[in-house]
mmCIF file of C-alpha atoms and ligand atoms in Angstrom:
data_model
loop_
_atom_site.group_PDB
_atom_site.id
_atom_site.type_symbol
_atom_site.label_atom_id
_atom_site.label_comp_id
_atom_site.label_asym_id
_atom_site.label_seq_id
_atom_site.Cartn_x
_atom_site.Cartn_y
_atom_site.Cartn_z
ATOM 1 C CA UNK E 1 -7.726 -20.085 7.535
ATOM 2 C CA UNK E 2 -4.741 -17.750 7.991
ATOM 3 C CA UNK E 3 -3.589 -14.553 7.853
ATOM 4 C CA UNK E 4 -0.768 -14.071 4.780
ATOM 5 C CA UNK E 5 2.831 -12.257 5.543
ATOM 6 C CA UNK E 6 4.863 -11.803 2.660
ATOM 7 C CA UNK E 7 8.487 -10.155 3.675
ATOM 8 C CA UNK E 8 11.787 -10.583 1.741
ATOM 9 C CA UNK E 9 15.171 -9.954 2.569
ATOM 10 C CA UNK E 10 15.470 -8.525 -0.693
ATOM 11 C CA UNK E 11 13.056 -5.345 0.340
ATOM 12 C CA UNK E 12 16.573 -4.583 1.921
ATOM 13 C CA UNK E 13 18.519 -3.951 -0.412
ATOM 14 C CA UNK E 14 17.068 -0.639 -1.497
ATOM 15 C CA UNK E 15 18.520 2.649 -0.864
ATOM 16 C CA UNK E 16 21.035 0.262 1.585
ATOM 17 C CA UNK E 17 23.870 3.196 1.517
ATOM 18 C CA UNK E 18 23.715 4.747 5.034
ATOM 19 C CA UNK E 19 25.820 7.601 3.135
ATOM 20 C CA UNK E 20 22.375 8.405 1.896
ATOM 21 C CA UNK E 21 20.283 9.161 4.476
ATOM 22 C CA UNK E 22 16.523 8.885 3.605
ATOM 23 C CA UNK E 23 13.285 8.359 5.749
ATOM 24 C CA UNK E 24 12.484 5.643 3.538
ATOM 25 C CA UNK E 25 15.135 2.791 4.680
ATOM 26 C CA UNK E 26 15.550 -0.377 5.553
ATOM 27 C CA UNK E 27 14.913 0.056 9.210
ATOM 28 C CA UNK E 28 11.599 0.516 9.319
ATOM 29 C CA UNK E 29 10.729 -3.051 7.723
ATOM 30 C CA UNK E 30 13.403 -4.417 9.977
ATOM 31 C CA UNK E 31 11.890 -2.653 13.526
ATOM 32 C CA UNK E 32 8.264 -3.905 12.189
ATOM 33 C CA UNK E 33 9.867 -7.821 11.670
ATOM 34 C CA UNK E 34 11.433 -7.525 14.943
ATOM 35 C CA UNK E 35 8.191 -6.712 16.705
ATOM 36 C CA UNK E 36 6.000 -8.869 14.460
ATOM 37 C CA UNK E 37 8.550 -11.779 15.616
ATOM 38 C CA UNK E 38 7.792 -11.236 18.876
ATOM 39 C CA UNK E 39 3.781 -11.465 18.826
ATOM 40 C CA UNK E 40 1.893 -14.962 19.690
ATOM 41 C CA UNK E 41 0.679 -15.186 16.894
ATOM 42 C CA UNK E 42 3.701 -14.833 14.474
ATOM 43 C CA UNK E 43 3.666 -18.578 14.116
ATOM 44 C CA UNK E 44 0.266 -18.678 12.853
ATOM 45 C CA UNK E 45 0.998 -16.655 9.989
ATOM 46 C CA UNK E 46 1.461 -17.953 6.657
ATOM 47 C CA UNK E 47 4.525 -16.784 4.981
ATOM 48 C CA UNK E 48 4.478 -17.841 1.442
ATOM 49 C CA UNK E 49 7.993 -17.503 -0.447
ATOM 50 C CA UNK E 50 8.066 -14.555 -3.116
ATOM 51 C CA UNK E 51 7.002 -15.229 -6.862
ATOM 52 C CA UNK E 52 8.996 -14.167 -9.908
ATOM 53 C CA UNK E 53 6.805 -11.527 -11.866
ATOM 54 C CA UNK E 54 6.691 -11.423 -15.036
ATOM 55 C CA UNK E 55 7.875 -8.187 -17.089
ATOM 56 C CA UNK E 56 4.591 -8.753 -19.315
ATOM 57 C CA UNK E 57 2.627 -8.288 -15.998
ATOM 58 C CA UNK E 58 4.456 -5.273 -14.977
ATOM 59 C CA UNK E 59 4.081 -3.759 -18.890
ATOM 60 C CA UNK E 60 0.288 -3.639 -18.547
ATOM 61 C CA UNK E 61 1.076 -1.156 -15.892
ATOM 62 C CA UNK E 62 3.879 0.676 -16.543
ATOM 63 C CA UNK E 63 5.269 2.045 -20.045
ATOM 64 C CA UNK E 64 8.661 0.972 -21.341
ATOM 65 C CA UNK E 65 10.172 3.750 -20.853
ATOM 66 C CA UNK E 66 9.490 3.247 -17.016
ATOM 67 C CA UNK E 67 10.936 0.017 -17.391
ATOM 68 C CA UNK E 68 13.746 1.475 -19.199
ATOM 69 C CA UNK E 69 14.416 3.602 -16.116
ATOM 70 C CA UNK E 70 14.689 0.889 -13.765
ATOM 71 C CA UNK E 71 16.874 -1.350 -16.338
ATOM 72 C CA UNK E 72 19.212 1.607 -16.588
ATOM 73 C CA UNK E 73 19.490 2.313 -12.852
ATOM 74 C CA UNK E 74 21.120 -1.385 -12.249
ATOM 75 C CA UNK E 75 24.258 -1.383 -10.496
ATOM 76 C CA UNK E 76 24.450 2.595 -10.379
ATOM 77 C CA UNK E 77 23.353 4.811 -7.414
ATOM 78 C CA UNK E 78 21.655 8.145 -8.255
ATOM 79 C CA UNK E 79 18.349 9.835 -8.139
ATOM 80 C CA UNK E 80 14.579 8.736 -10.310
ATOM 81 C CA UNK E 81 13.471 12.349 -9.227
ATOM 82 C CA UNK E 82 14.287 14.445 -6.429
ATOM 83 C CA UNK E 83 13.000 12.703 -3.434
ATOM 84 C CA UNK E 84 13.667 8.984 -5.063
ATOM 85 C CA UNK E 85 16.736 8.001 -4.662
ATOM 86 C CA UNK E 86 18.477 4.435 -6.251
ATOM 87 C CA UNK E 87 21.136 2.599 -4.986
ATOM 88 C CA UNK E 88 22.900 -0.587 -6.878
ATOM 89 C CA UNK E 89 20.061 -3.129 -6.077
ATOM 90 C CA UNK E 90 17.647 -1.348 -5.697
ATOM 91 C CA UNK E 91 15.584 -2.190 -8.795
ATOM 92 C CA UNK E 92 15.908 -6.231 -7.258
ATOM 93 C CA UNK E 93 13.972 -4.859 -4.250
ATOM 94 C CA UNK E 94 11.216 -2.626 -6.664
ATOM 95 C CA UNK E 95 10.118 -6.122 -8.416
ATOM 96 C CA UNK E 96 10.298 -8.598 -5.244
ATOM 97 C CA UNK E 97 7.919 -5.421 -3.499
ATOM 98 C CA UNK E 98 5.776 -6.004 -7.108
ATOM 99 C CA UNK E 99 5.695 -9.340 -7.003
ATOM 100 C CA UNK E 100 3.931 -9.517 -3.254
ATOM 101 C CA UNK E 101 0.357 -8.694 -4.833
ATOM 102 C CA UNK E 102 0.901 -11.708 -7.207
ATOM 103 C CA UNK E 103 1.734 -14.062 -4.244
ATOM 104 C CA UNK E 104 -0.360 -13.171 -1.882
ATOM 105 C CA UNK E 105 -3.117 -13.079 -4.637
ATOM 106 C CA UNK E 106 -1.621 -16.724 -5.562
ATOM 107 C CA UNK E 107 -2.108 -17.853 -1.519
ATOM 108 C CA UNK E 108 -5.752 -16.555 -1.458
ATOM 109 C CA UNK E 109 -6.866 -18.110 -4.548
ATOM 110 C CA UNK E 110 -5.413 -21.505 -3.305
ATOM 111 C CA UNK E 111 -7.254 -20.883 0.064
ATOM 112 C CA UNK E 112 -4.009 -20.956 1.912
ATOM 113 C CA UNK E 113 -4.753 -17.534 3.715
ATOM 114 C CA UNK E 114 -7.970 -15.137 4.575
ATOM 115 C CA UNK E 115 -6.398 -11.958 4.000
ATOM 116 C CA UNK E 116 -3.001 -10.684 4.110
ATOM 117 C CA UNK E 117 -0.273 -8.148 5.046
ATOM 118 C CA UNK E 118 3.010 -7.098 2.718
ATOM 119 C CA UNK E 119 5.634 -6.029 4.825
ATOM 120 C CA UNK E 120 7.372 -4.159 1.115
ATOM 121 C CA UNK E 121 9.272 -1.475 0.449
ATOM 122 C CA UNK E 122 10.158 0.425 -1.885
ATOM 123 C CA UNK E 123 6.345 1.435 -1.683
ATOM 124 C CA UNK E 124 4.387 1.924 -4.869
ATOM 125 C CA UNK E 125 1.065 4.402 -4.360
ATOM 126 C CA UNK E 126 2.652 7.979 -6.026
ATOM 127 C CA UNK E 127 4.162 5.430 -8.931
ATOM 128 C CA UNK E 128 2.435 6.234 -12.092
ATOM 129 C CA UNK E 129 2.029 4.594 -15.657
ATOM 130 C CA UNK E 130 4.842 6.348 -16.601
ATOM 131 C CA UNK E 131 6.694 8.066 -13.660
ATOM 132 C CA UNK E 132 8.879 7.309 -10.809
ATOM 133 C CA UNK E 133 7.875 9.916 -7.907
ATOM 134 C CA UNK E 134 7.442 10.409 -4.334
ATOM 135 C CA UNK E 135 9.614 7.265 -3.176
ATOM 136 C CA UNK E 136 7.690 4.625 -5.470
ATOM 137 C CA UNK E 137 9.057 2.965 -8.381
ATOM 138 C CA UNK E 138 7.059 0.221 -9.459
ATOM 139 C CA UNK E 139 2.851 0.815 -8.068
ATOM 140 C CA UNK E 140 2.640 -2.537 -6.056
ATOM 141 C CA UNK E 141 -0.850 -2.269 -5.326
ATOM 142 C CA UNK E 142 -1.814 -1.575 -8.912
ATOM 143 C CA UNK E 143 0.609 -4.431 -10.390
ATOM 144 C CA UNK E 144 -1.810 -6.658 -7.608
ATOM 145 C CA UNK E 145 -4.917 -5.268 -8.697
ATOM 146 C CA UNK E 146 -4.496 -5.980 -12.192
ATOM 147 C CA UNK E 147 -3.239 -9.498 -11.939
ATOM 148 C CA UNK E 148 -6.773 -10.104 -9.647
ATOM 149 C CA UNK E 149 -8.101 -9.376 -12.827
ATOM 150 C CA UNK E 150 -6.361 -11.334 -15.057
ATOM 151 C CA UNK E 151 -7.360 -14.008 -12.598
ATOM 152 C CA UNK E 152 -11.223 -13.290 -13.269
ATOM 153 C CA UNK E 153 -12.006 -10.671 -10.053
ATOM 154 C CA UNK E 154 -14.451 -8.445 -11.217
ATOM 155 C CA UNK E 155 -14.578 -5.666 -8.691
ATOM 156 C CA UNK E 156 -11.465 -4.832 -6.838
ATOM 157 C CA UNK E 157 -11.966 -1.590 -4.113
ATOM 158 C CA UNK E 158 -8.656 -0.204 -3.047
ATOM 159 C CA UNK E 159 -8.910 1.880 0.313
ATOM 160 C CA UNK E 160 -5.628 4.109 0.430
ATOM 161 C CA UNK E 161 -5.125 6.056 4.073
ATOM 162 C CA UNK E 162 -1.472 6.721 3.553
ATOM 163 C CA UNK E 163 -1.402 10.244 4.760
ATOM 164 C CA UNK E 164 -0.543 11.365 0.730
ATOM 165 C CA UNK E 165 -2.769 11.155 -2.176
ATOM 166 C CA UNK E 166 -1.949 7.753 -4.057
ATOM 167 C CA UNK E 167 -1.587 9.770 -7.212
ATOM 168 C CA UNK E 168 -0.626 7.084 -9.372
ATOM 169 C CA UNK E 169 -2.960 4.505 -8.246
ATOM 170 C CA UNK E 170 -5.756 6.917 -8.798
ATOM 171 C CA UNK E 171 -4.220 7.626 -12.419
ATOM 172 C CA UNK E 172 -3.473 4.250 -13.427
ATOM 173 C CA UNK E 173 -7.876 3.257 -13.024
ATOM 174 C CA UNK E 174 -8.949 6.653 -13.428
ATOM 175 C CA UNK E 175 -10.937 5.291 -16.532
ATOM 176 C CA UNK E 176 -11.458 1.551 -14.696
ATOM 177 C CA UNK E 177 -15.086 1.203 -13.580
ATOM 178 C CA UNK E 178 -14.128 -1.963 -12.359
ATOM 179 C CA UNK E 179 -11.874 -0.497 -9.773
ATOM 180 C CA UNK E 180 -12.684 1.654 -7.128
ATOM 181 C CA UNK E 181 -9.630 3.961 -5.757
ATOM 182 C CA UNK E 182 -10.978 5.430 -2.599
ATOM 183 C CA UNK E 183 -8.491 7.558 -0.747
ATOM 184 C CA UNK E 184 -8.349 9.462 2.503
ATOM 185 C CA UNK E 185 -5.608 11.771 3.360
ATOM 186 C CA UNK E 186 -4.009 15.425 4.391
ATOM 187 C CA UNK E 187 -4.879 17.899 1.432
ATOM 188 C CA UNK E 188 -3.240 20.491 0.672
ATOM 189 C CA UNK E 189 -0.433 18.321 0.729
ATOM 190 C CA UNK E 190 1.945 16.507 -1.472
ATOM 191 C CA UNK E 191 1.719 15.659 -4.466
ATOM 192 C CA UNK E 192 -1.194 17.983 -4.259
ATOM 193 C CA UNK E 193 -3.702 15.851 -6.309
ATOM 194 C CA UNK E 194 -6.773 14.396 -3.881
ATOM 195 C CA UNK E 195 -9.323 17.213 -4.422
ATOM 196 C CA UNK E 196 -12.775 15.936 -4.008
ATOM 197 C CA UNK E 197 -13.932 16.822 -7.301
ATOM 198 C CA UNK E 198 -11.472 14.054 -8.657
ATOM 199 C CA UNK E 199 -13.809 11.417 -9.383
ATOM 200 C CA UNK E 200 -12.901 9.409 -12.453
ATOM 201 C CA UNK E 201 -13.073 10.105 -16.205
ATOM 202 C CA UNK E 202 -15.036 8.404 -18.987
ATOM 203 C CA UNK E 203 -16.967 4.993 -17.667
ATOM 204 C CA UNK E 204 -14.589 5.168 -14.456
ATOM 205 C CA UNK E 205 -16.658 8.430 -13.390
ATOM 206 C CA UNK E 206 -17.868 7.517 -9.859
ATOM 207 C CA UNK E 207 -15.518 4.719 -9.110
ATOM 208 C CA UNK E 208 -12.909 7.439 -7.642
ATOM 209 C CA UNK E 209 -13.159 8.996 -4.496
ATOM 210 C CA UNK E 210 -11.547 11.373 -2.683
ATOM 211 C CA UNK E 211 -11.222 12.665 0.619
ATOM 212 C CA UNK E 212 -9.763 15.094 1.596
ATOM 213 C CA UNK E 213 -8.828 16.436 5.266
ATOM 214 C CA UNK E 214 -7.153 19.100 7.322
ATOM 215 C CA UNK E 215 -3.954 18.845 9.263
ATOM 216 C CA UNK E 216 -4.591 17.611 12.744
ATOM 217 C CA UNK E 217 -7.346 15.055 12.039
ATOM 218 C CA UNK E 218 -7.815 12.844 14.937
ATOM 219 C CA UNK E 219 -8.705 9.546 15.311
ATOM 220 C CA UNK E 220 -12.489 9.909 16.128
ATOM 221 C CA UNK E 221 -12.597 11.976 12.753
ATOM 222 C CA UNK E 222 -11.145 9.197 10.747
ATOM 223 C CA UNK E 223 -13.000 6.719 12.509
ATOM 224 C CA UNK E 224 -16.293 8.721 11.862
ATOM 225 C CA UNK E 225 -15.354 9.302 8.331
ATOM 226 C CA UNK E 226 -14.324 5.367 7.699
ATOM 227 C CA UNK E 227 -18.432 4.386 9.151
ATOM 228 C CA UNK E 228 -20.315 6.776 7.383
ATOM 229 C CA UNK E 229 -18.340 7.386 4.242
ATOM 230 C CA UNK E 230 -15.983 4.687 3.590
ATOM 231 C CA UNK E 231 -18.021 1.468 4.678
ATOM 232 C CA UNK E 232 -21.139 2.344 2.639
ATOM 233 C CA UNK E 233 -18.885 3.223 -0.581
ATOM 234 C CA UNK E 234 -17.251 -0.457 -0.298
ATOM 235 C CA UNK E 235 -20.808 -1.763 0.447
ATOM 236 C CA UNK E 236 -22.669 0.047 -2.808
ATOM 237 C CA UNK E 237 -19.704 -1.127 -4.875
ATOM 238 C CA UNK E 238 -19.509 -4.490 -3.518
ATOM 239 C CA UNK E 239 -16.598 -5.633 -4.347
ATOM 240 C CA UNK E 240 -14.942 -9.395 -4.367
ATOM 241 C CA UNK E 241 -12.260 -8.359 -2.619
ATOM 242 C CA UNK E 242 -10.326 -4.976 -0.426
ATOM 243 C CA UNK E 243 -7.064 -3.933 -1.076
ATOM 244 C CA UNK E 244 -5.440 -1.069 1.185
ATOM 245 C CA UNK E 245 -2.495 0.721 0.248
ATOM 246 C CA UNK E 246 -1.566 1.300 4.343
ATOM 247 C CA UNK E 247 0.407 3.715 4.689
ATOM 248 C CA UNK E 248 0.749 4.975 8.621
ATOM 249 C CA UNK E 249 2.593 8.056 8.167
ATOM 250 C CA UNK E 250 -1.033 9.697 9.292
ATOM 251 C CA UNK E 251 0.172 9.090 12.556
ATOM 252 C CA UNK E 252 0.682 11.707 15.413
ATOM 253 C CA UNK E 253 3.696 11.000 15.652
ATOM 254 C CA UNK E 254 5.369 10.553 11.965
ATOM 255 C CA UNK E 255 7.640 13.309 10.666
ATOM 256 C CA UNK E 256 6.835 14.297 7.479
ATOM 257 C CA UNK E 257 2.823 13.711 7.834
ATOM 258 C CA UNK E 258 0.298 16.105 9.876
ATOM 259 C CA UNK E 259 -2.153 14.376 11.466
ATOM 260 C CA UNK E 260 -2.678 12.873 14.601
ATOM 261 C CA UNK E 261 -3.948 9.106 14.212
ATOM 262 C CA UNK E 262 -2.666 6.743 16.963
ATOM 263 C CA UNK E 263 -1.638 3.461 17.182
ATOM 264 C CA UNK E 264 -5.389 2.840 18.895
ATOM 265 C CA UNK E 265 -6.227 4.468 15.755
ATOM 266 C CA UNK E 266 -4.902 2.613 13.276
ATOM 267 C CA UNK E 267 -6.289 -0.841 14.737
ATOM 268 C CA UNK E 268 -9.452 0.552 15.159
ATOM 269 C CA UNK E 269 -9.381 1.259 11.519
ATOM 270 C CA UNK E 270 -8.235 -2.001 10.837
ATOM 271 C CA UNK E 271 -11.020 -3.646 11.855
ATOM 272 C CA UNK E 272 -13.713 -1.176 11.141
ATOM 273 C CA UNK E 273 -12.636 -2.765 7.628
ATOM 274 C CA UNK E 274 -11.878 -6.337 8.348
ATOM 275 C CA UNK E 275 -16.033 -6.286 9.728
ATOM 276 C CA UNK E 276 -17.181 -4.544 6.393
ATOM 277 C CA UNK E 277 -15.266 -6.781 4.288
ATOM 278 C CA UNK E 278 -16.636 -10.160 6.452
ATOM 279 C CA UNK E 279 -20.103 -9.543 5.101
ATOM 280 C CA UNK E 280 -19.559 -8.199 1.514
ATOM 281 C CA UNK E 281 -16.786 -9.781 0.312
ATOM 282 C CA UNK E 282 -15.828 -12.869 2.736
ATOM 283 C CA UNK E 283 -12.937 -11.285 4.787
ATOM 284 C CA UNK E 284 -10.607 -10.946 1.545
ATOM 285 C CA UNK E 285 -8.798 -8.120 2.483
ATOM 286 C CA UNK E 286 -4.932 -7.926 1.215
ATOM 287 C CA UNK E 287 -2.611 -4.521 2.508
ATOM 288 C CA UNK E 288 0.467 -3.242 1.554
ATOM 289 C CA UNK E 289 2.543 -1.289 3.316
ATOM 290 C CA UNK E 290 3.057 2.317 1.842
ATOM 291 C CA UNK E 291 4.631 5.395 3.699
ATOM 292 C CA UNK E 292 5.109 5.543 7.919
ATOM 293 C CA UNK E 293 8.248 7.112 9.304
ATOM 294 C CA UNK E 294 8.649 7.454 12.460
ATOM 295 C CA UNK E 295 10.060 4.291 13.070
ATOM 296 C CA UNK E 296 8.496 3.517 16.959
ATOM 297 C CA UNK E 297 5.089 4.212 15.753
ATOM 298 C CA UNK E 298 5.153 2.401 12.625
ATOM 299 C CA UNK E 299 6.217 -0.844 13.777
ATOM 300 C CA UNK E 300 3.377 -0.880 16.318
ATOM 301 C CA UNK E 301 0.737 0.581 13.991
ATOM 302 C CA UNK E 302 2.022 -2.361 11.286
ATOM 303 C CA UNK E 303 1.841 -5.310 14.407
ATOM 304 C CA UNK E 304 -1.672 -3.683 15.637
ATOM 305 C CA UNK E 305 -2.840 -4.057 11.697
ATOM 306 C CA UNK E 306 -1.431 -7.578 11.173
ATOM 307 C CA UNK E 307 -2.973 -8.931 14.689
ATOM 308 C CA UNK E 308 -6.301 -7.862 13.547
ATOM 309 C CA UNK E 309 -5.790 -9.289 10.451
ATOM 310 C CA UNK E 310 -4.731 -12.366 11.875
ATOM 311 C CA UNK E 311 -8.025 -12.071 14.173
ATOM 312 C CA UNK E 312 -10.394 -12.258 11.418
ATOM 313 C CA UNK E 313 -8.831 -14.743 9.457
HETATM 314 ZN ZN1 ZN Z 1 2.741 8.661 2.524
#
């Protein structure tokens, strides 16, 4: 089988005003294409062509009123909150990055691919039910998980090592015991949610975990962490399929992250991952691309994760 790659021209469009400078631009999708392009196995890669979603998909994540602030942003530029900014397209580029999950989950259902990559932006982790934050408007990986469900998966485990706290995935299944939101990142950091003691609420109590770590965590930390902690919480929960909300701005070199992950680092995670997921839930493994800004380093950290990808598949 093969390994998925959904990218869209349309991921462009956002924040495309060079009078607004922002970390989170167009560039860094097009550096990771570019070098993605020029791997041997680009041509092996299945590129399926983006869905429509549906607004009734998107409405049993987000409130109206979230909506609402998308529908009204449409042909304007301005700000969602202070770090979010909106340019005249944008909100086509928030829905096609939405509509990946459904896709790829689409591909993988018709046995077209193993596992998958999203090349997306804008990202989605800090999105919440009802609040645009952090650089996320719509929460991609949470618009995926739920349409797995409506699909009949009964145990979805998202793994989130963006260097933030996913804050809105965590809040959107903080009651879901049939998802599991495990995240590992810097703390205290923004948005300053993550503590360990975060666990769920209700009957999602124990299918939340958190882990925080200190500035300057290095690779053989992470990779310690990711076989004694993170493998065995995938394996008890046993999922039918791993969704990571990859984010590389935990690299050594990213600018507004503090810890000191290499590229090395990342593919070793990768496939610390792609092994645990062979034997407990046959390789299904579909990532999204969250936060990762220094430019260089993301674009190899993104080709390191896709070729390993691409090797288990
Ligand atoms: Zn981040």
């Amino acid at each position: 089988m093969a390994t998925g790659l959904i990218f869209s021209e349309t991921f462009l469009y956002h924040n495309s005003n060079p009078l607004i400078p922002h970390y989170e631009n167009s560039d860094r999708l097009i550096a990771c294409m570019n070098l993605l392009q020029k791997s041997k196995y680009y041509s092996l890669l299945r590129k399926p062509e983006i869905k429509d979603i549906s607004s009734d998909l998107i409405k049993q994540i987000h409130s109206e009123d979230h909506l609402q602030k998308i529908e009204n942003s449409k042909g304007k530029r301005g700000y969602f909150d202070s770090d979010t900014p909106f340019t005249e397209k944008s909100w086509i580029s928030a829905f096609k990055a939405a509509s990946s999950g459904l896709t790829m989950v689409d591909a993988l259902l018709e046995g077209k691919i193993k596992n998958g990559f999203s090349l997306l932006r804008p990202p989605g982790h800090h999105a919440e039910r009802d609040r645009i934050m952090g650089f996320c408007i719509l929460n991609n990986i949470a618009v995926a998980t739920k349409y797995l469900q409506i699909k009949g998966f009964k145990k979805v485990f998202i793994l989130d090592w963006d260097v933030h706290h996913g804050n809105g995935t965590q809040e959107i299944f903080y009651e879901d015991p049939s998802v599991f939101y495990l995240s590992i990142h810097q703390f205290p950091f923004y948005p300053m949610t993550g503590l360990s003691t975060e666990i769920g609420e209700g009957i999602g109590i124990g299918t939340t975990k958190n882990i925080p770590l200190q500035a300057n965590t290095e690779n053989f930390k992470y990779i310690e962490i990711f076989k004694n902690s993170v493998v065995p919480t995938i394996e008890k929960f046993n999922p039918e399929v791993i969704l990571i909300s990859a984010g590389f701005d935990a690299h050594k070199k990213d600018p507004l992250g503090g810890m000191k992950i290499t590229t090395e680092g990342f593919e070793k995670l990768t496939r610390i991952v792609l092994e645990c997921a062979k034997h407990v839930c046959q390789g299904r493994v579909l990532s999204f691309l969250e936060g990762g800004y220094d430019i260089p380093s993301l674009s190899e950290s993104v080709e390191a994760h896709v070729a390993v990808l691409n090797s288990f598949s």
